[in-house]
Amino acid sequence: ISIYYVIMFATPGPNNSILTASGIKFGFVKTIPNIFGIPTGHGIQLALVCFGLGSLFLQFPFLLNILKYVGAAYLLYLAWKMFGSLNIETKEDKSSPLSYYEAIFFQFVNSKAWVICITAVSLFYPEKENIFVGTLFMVTMSSIINIPSISIWAIGGSIIRKYLNNHKLKKTIEWFLAFLLICTAISIII
């Protein structure tokens, strides 16, 4: 299970794109609430799947399609935030990093996170264990592996930030990352 989680959490996806952009734009310290919100939201998701919500997705696959569209819309919203709401009249940047609760919420519209949960439970759930002990095991393992795996992306972004003294270059990279979020949203829909 640990190798599966490392591969799923450390590979590129919506969470890691957001963490990299946040590291670049706001630094590592201001990104910490987002870093802890992701495993919290994912842990809640995972517990729900362990307690039977996953069978609902298997029975009604259109629910995952709905999540895809909601998740894509949320990624577009985050890209808009990353653009600094395109406030052309003032030079003041009013954008802010994703909060702890926003990161938790995002997991519920992140289709990759749902796929991770459903796959992990169907492949690795300890069947002969009490449901509460098995669920606690799954959530604990997920959280232990999730935090360092996703932190790498925020650290990478904050390292890049140190080399971006040029405001125009920093803005260009922020816009590029926002564009990548838009591309991610489009790829989710397609």
CSV table of N, CA and C in Angstrom, one decimal, residues 47 57 122 161:
chain,number,residue,atom,x,y,z
A,47,ALA,N,-12.2,7.4,4.6
A,47,ALA,CA,-13.0,6.8,5.6
A,47,ALA,C,-14.4,6.5,5.0
A,57,PHE,N,-20.3,4.9,-5.9
A,57,PHE,CA,-19.7,5.3,-7.2
A,57,PHE,C,-19.6,4.1,-8.2
A,122,SER,N,-10.3,-0.9,-2.6
A,122,SER,CA,-10.6,-2.2,-3.3
A,122,SER,C,-9.3,-3.1,-3.4
A,161,ARG,N,10.8,30.1,-6.1
A,161,ARG,CA,10.5,31.5,-5.7
A,161,ARG,C,11.7,32.3,-5.3
